[in-house]
């Protein structure tokens, strides 16, 4: 299998990251989506704006917000970054004290405005808005069944499946939502809003993160705690797997749609890569967890070298941990340029390689003449790792030893992360030694699954696999994947 299976492209659309898809300059995994909700705060829209801005790293392609004043919805969705979608004049029209918002990175769903969330519907009891982070793996089967019985879908998003299931039910909203959640299989965090109520739900395995906070008397919900910190809200707790919260005029009611019979399986890539380092999940801070991964990596695979450097931004914490454990100095050996989002040229292969240097550059004075340990969080196709290793060599590094703070990524994700097909994942068909040669490194090691679990040290250490989903590493998926229409990978939200 050739390593150059994906031809890199520059962005050429009308807004930042339009259609960047799986073919960007780097073969890093793509973030999923982020959700943010507010219940009973007079500045619900403003809080949601700042909350979504804090979650921007989870989705940079579209953003949306729906606000209720108790009688009607006020909503807006657009393609682009939060700051591009919501202007000052537009924000003034989003009045109300209940709000749900969403940032999205399109993967399995199309990159177009109709799929931007929250999705808003009219149904028998009034208005309904739905936002989710994740993927419903049996959505194709349910969608086909609904279409055969008369449902007309307006989007290609999984989220619309939930709306149709609720709308077709003869039960009240809460019971209809419970029945809908029992029908679907996958990883998800849902916010469902009516004119005067908010429902909050997490899948039975807790695959996708969702937290609850309070700001005065208002309740706040977010994919990551960094969004709570941004608006000054106090973290209360994580939403439990299979839990559904109902917020209405009577306050907060804690309920469940699924008993606690499933294993906890929060996505391990949240700790390794996706979440911001200032976020906490399951009682574990991401920066601290990543430092421990780096330290454990040093214990498992020490190599004598002159400097340690991390690939910006997600691997810097782990690189610091590796350096502290070994005593090898940590240096800023690579710099990331944050302002290369879009260009309107169609480059040749030579210019594509130059484009990598636009995004990431080596600090020659730091690495020249040095033996370098390069810390990264994962290897997907291998193209990025090879480019970075060669970039360090071009800058004068005499040796480049690659240390990956996760196990080999061998299997696609079906729960909301954009991953290539299995045959495009370099670790699925190559040994560590073969990958080492492919990326032109002097040595290569991956963190063991046991080391990863021990490093996270959350509130679920006594649970199966530390309460984590490691399916992308060990092929042990926590849900059923065999459906009539086939399981759908990627993020369907």
CSV table of C-alpha atoms in Angstrom, one decimal, residues 93-332:
chain,number,residue,atom,x,y,z
A,93,UNK,CA,-31.9,39.3,17.6
A,94,UNK,CA,-31.3,36.1,19.6
A,95,UNK,CA,-33.4,36.9,22.6
A,96,UNK,CA,-34.4,34.5,25.3
A,97,UNK,CA,-33.2,32.6,28.4
A,98,UNK,CA,-32.9,29.1,27.0
A,99,UNK,CA,-30.3,28.3,24.3
A,100,UNK,CA,-28.5,25.4,22.6
A,101,UNK,CA,-25.5,25.9,20.3
A,102,UNK,CA,-23.3,23.8,18.1
A,103,UNK,CA,-19.9,23.9,16.3
A,104,UNK,CA,-19.4,21.3,13.6
A,105,UNK,CA,-16.8,19.6,11.6
A,106,UNK,CA,-18.4,17.8,8.7
A,107,UNK,CA,-17.2,14.2,8.0
A,108,UNK,CA,-19.8,11.7,7.0
A,109,UNK,CA,-22.5,14.3,6.6
A,110,UNK,CA,-22.2,16.8,3.8
A,111,UNK,CA,-20.4,20.2,4.2
A,112,UNK,CA,-23.4,22.5,3.6
A,113,UNK,CA,-25.6,24.8,5.6
A,114,UNK,CA,-28.6,22.4,5.7
A,115,UNK,CA,-26.5,20.1,8.0
A,116,UNK,CA,-25.4,22.9,10.3
A,117,UNK,CA,-26.9,22.6,13.8
A,118,UNK,CA,-29.0,23.0,15.8
A,119,UNK,CA,-31.6,21.5,13.5
A,120,UNK,CA,-35.0,23.2,14.1
A,121,UNK,CA,-38.4,21.7,13.4
A,122,UNK,CA,-42.1,22.3,13.9
A,123,UNK,CA,-44.0,19.4,15.4
A,124,UNK,CA,-47.4,18.8,17.1
A,125,UNK,CA,-46.4,20.4,20.4
A,126,UNK,CA,-44.6,23.4,19.0
A,127,UNK,CA,-41.0,24.0,18.2
A,128,UNK,CA,-38.2,21.6,18.6
A,129,UNK,CA,-34.4,22.2,18.2
A,130,UNK,CA,-31.8,19.4,18.4
A,131,UNK,CA,-28.0,19.6,18.6
A,132,UNK,CA,-25.6,16.6,19.1
A,133,UNK,CA,-22.0,15.6,19.1
A,134,UNK,CA,-21.4,12.0,17.9
A,135,UNK,CA,-22.6,9.4,15.5
A,136,UNK,CA,-25.5,7.0,15.3
A,137,UNK,CA,-24.2,3.9,13.8
A,138,UNK,CA,-27.6,2.4,13.0
A,139,UNK,CA,-28.9,5.7,11.5
A,140,UNK,CA,-29.0,4.3,7.9
A,141,UNK,CA,-31.2,1.4,9.0
A,142,UNK,CA,-33.6,3.7,10.9
A,143,UNK,CA,-33.6,6.3,8.2
A,144,UNK,CA,-34.6,3.8,5.6
A,145,UNK,CA,-37.4,2.5,7.8
A,146,UNK,CA,-38.7,6.0,8.4
A,147,UNK,CA,-38.6,7.0,4.7
A,148,UNK,CA,-40.5,3.8,3.8
A,149,UNK,CA,-43.2,4.8,6.2
A,150,UNK,CA,-43.5,8.4,4.8
A,151,UNK,CA,-40.9,10.5,6.6
A,152,UNK,CA,-39.2,13.2,4.4
A,153,UNK,CA,-35.7,14.1,5.4
A,154,UNK,CA,-34.3,17.6,4.8
A,155,UNK,CA,-30.7,16.9,5.7
A,156,UNK,CA,-28.1,14.1,5.6
A,157,UNK,CA,-27.4,14.5,9.3
A,158,UNK,CA,-28.0,11.7,11.8
A,159,UNK,CA,-29.5,14.3,14.2
A,160,UNK,CA,-32.6,14.5,12.0
A,161,UNK,CA,-33.4,10.8,12.8
A,162,UNK,CA,-34.0,11.6,16.4
A,163,UNK,CA,-36.3,14.5,15.5
A,164,UNK,CA,-38.4,12.1,13.3
A,165,UNK,CA,-38.6,9.4,16.0
A,166,UNK,CA,-39.8,12.0,18.5
A,167,UNK,CA,-42.3,13.6,16.1
A,168,UNK,CA,-43.8,10.3,15.1
A,169,UNK,CA,-44.4,9.1,18.7
A,170,UNK,CA,-47.8,9.4,20.3
A,171,UNK,CA,-46.2,9.9,23.8
A,172,UNK,CA,-45.2,13.1,25.5
A,173,UNK,CA,-41.8,14.6,24.7
A,174,UNK,CA,-39.9,13.0,27.5
A,175,UNK,CA,-41.1,9.5,26.9
A,176,UNK,CA,-40.8,9.9,23.2
A,177,UNK,CA,-37.2,11.0,23.6
A,178,UNK,CA,-36.5,8.0,25.8
A,179,UNK,CA,-37.9,5.6,23.3
A,180,UNK,CA,-35.9,7.3,20.5
A,181,UNK,CA,-32.6,7.0,22.5
A,182,UNK,CA,-33.4,3.3,23.1
A,183,UNK,CA,-33.7,2.8,19.3
A,184,UNK,CA,-30.4,4.3,18.4
A,185,UNK,CA,-26.9,2.8,18.8
A,186,UNK,CA,-23.7,4.9,18.9
A,187,UNK,CA,-21.8,7.5,20.8
A,188,UNK,CA,-23.7,10.8,21.4
A,189,UNK,CA,-24.3,13.8,23.6
A,190,UNK,CA,-27.7,15.4,22.9
A,191,UNK,CA,-29.3,18.7,23.7
A,192,UNK,CA,-33.0,18.9,22.8
A,193,UNK,CA,-34.9,22.1,23.3
A,194,UNK,CA,-38.6,23.1,23.1
A,195,UNK,CA,-40.1,26.5,23.8
A,196,UNK,CA,-39.9,26.0,27.5
A,197,UNK,CA,-37.9,22.8,28.2
A,198,UNK,CA,-34.4,21.4,27.7
A,199,UNK,CA,-33.5,17.7,27.5
A,200,UNK,CA,-29.9,16.6,28.0
A,201,UNK,CA,-28.8,13.0,27.3
A,202,UNK,CA,-25.6,10.9,27.0
A,203,UNK,CA,-25.3,7.6,25.3
A,204,UNK,CA,-25.3,4.4,27.4
A,205,UNK,CA,-21.5,4.1,27.3
A,206,UNK,CA,-20.7,7.8,27.7
A,207,UNK,CA,-18.6,7.7,24.6
A,208,UNK,CA,-18.9,11.4,23.9
A,209,UNK,CA,-18.2,13.9,26.7
A,210,UNK,CA,-20.8,16.2,28.3
A,211,UNK,CA,-20.6,18.2,31.5
A,212,UNK,CA,-23.0,20.2,33.6
A,213,UNK,CA,-22.3,23.5,35.4
A,214,UNK,CA,-24.1,26.3,37.1
A,215,UNK,CA,-23.9,30.1,36.8
A,216,UNK,CA,-26.0,31.6,39.5
A,217,UNK,CA,-29.4,29.9,39.2
A,218,UNK,CA,-28.8,29.0,35.5
A,219,UNK,CA,-27.7,25.5,34.3
A,220,UNK,CA,-25.0,25.2,31.7
A,221,UNK,CA,-24.1,22.2,29.6
A,222,UNK,CA,-20.9,21.8,27.5
A,223,UNK,CA,-18.8,19.2,25.7
A,224,UNK,CA,-15.8,20.4,27.7
A,225,UNK,CA,-15.2,22.1,31.0
A,226,UNK,CA,-13.1,24.8,29.3
A,227,UNK,CA,-16.3,26.3,28.0
A,228,UNK,CA,-17.7,26.5,31.6
A,229,UNK,CA,-14.5,28.2,32.7
A,230,UNK,CA,-14.8,30.7,29.9
A,231,UNK,CA,-18.1,32.0,31.1
A,232,UNK,CA,-17.3,31.7,34.8
A,233,UNK,CA,-19.7,28.7,35.5
A,234,UNK,CA,-19.0,26.2,38.3
A,235,UNK,CA,-18.5,22.6,37.2
A,236,UNK,CA,-21.1,20.4,38.9
A,237,UNK,CA,-20.5,17.0,37.3
A,238,UNK,CA,-20.3,14.9,34.1
A,239,UNK,CA,-23.5,13.7,32.6
A,240,UNK,CA,-23.7,9.9,33.3
A,241,UNK,CA,-24.0,7.3,30.6
A,242,UNK,CA,-27.6,6.5,29.8
A,243,UNK,CA,-28.8,9.6,31.8
A,244,UNK,CA,-31.4,12.1,30.6
A,245,UNK,CA,-31.9,15.4,32.4
A,246,UNK,CA,-35.2,17.3,32.1
A,247,UNK,CA,-35.1,21.0,32.8
A,248,UNK,CA,-38.5,22.8,32.9
A,249,UNK,CA,-40.5,25.3,35.1
A,250,UNK,CA,-40.2,22.8,38.0
A,251,UNK,CA,-36.4,22.9,37.8
A,252,UNK,CA,-33.9,20.0,37.2
A,253,UNK,CA,-35.2,16.5,37.1
A,254,UNK,CA,-32.6,13.6,36.8
A,255,UNK,CA,-33.9,10.6,34.9
A,256,UNK,CA,-32.5,7.7,32.8
A,257,UNK,CA,-33.5,6.2,29.5
A,258,UNK,CA,-31.1,3.2,30.0
A,259,UNK,CA,-30.1,1.5,33.2
A,260,UNK,CA,-26.4,1.4,34.1
A,261,UNK,CA,-25.8,-2.1,32.6
A,262,UNK,CA,-23.2,-1.0,30.0
A,263,UNK,CA,-19.5,-0.5,30.6
A,264,UNK,CA,-18.3,3.1,30.7
A,265,UNK,CA,-16.3,3.8,27.5
A,266,UNK,CA,-15.3,7.5,27.1
A,267,UNK,CA,-13.3,8.0,23.9
A,268,UNK,CA,-9.6,7.7,24.8
A,269,UNK,CA,-8.7,10.2,22.0
A,270,UNK,CA,-10.3,12.9,24.0
A,271,UNK,CA,-7.5,12.5,26.5
A,272,UNK,CA,-4.8,11.9,23.8
A,273,UNK,CA,-5.7,14.6,21.3
A,274,UNK,CA,-9.1,16.2,21.0
A,275,UNK,CA,-9.9,18.0,24.3
A,276,UNK,CA,-8.3,21.3,25.2
A,277,UNK,CA,-5.5,20.9,27.8
A,278,UNK,CA,-7.4,23.1,30.3
A,279,UNK,CA,-10.5,20.8,30.2
A,280,UNK,CA,-11.2,18.1,32.8
A,281,UNK,CA,-13.0,14.8,32.0
A,282,UNK,CA,-13.9,12.0,34.5
A,283,UNK,CA,-12.0,13.8,37.2
A,284,UNK,CA,-8.8,14.0,35.2
A,285,UNK,CA,-7.2,17.2,33.8
A,286,UNK,CA,-6.1,16.8,30.2
A,287,UNK,CA,-2.8,18.6,30.5
A,288,UNK,CA,-1.8,16.5,33.6
A,289,UNK,CA,-2.9,13.3,31.9
A,290,UNK,CA,-0.9,14.1,28.8
A,291,UNK,CA,2.2,14.9,30.9
A,292,UNK,CA,1.8,11.5,32.6
A,293,UNK,CA,1.5,9.9,29.1
A,294,UNK,CA,4.9,11.4,28.2
A,295,UNK,CA,6.4,10.3,31.5
A,296,UNK,CA,5.1,6.8,31.0
A,297,UNK,CA,6.4,6.8,27.5
A,298,UNK,CA,9.9,7.7,28.8
A,299,UNK,CA,9.7,4.7,31.2
A,300,UNK,CA,8.6,2.3,28.5
A,301,UNK,CA,10.8,3.6,25.7
A,302,UNK,CA,13.8,5.7,26.8
A,303,UNK,CA,16.3,6.8,24.2
A,304,UNK,CA,19.4,8.9,24.8
A,305,UNK,CA,19.1,12.2,23.1
A,306,UNK,CA,20.0,15.9,23.4
A,307,UNK,CA,16.5,17.6,23.2
A,308,UNK,CA,12.9,16.7,23.5
A,309,UNK,CA,10.3,18.5,21.4
A,310,UNK,CA,6.5,18.1,20.9
A,311,UNK,CA,4.4,18.5,17.8
A,312,UNK,CA,2.2,21.6,18.4
A,313,UNK,CA,-0.2,21.8,20.0
A,314,UNK,CA,-1.6,18.6,21.5
A,315,UNK,CA,1.7,16.9,22.1
A,316,UNK,CA,3.5,19.7,24.0
A,317,UNK,CA,2.2,18.5,27.4
A,318,UNK,CA,3.4,14.9,26.7
A,319,UNK,CA,6.8,16.2,25.6
A,320,UNK,CA,7.2,18.1,28.8
A,321,UNK,CA,6.4,14.9,30.7
A,322,UNK,CA,8.9,12.9,28.7
A,323,UNK,CA,11.6,15.6,29.3
A,324,UNK,CA,10.9,15.8,33.1
A,325,UNK,CA,11.1,12.0,33.4
A,326,UNK,CA,14.3,11.6,31.4
A,327,UNK,CA,16.1,14.8,32.4
A,328,UNK,CA,16.6,15.6,28.7
A,329,UNK,CA,15.9,19.3,28.1
A,330,UNK,CA,12.5,20.2,26.6
A,331,UNK,CA,12.9,22.6,23.7
A,332,UNK,CA,10.5,24.4,21.4
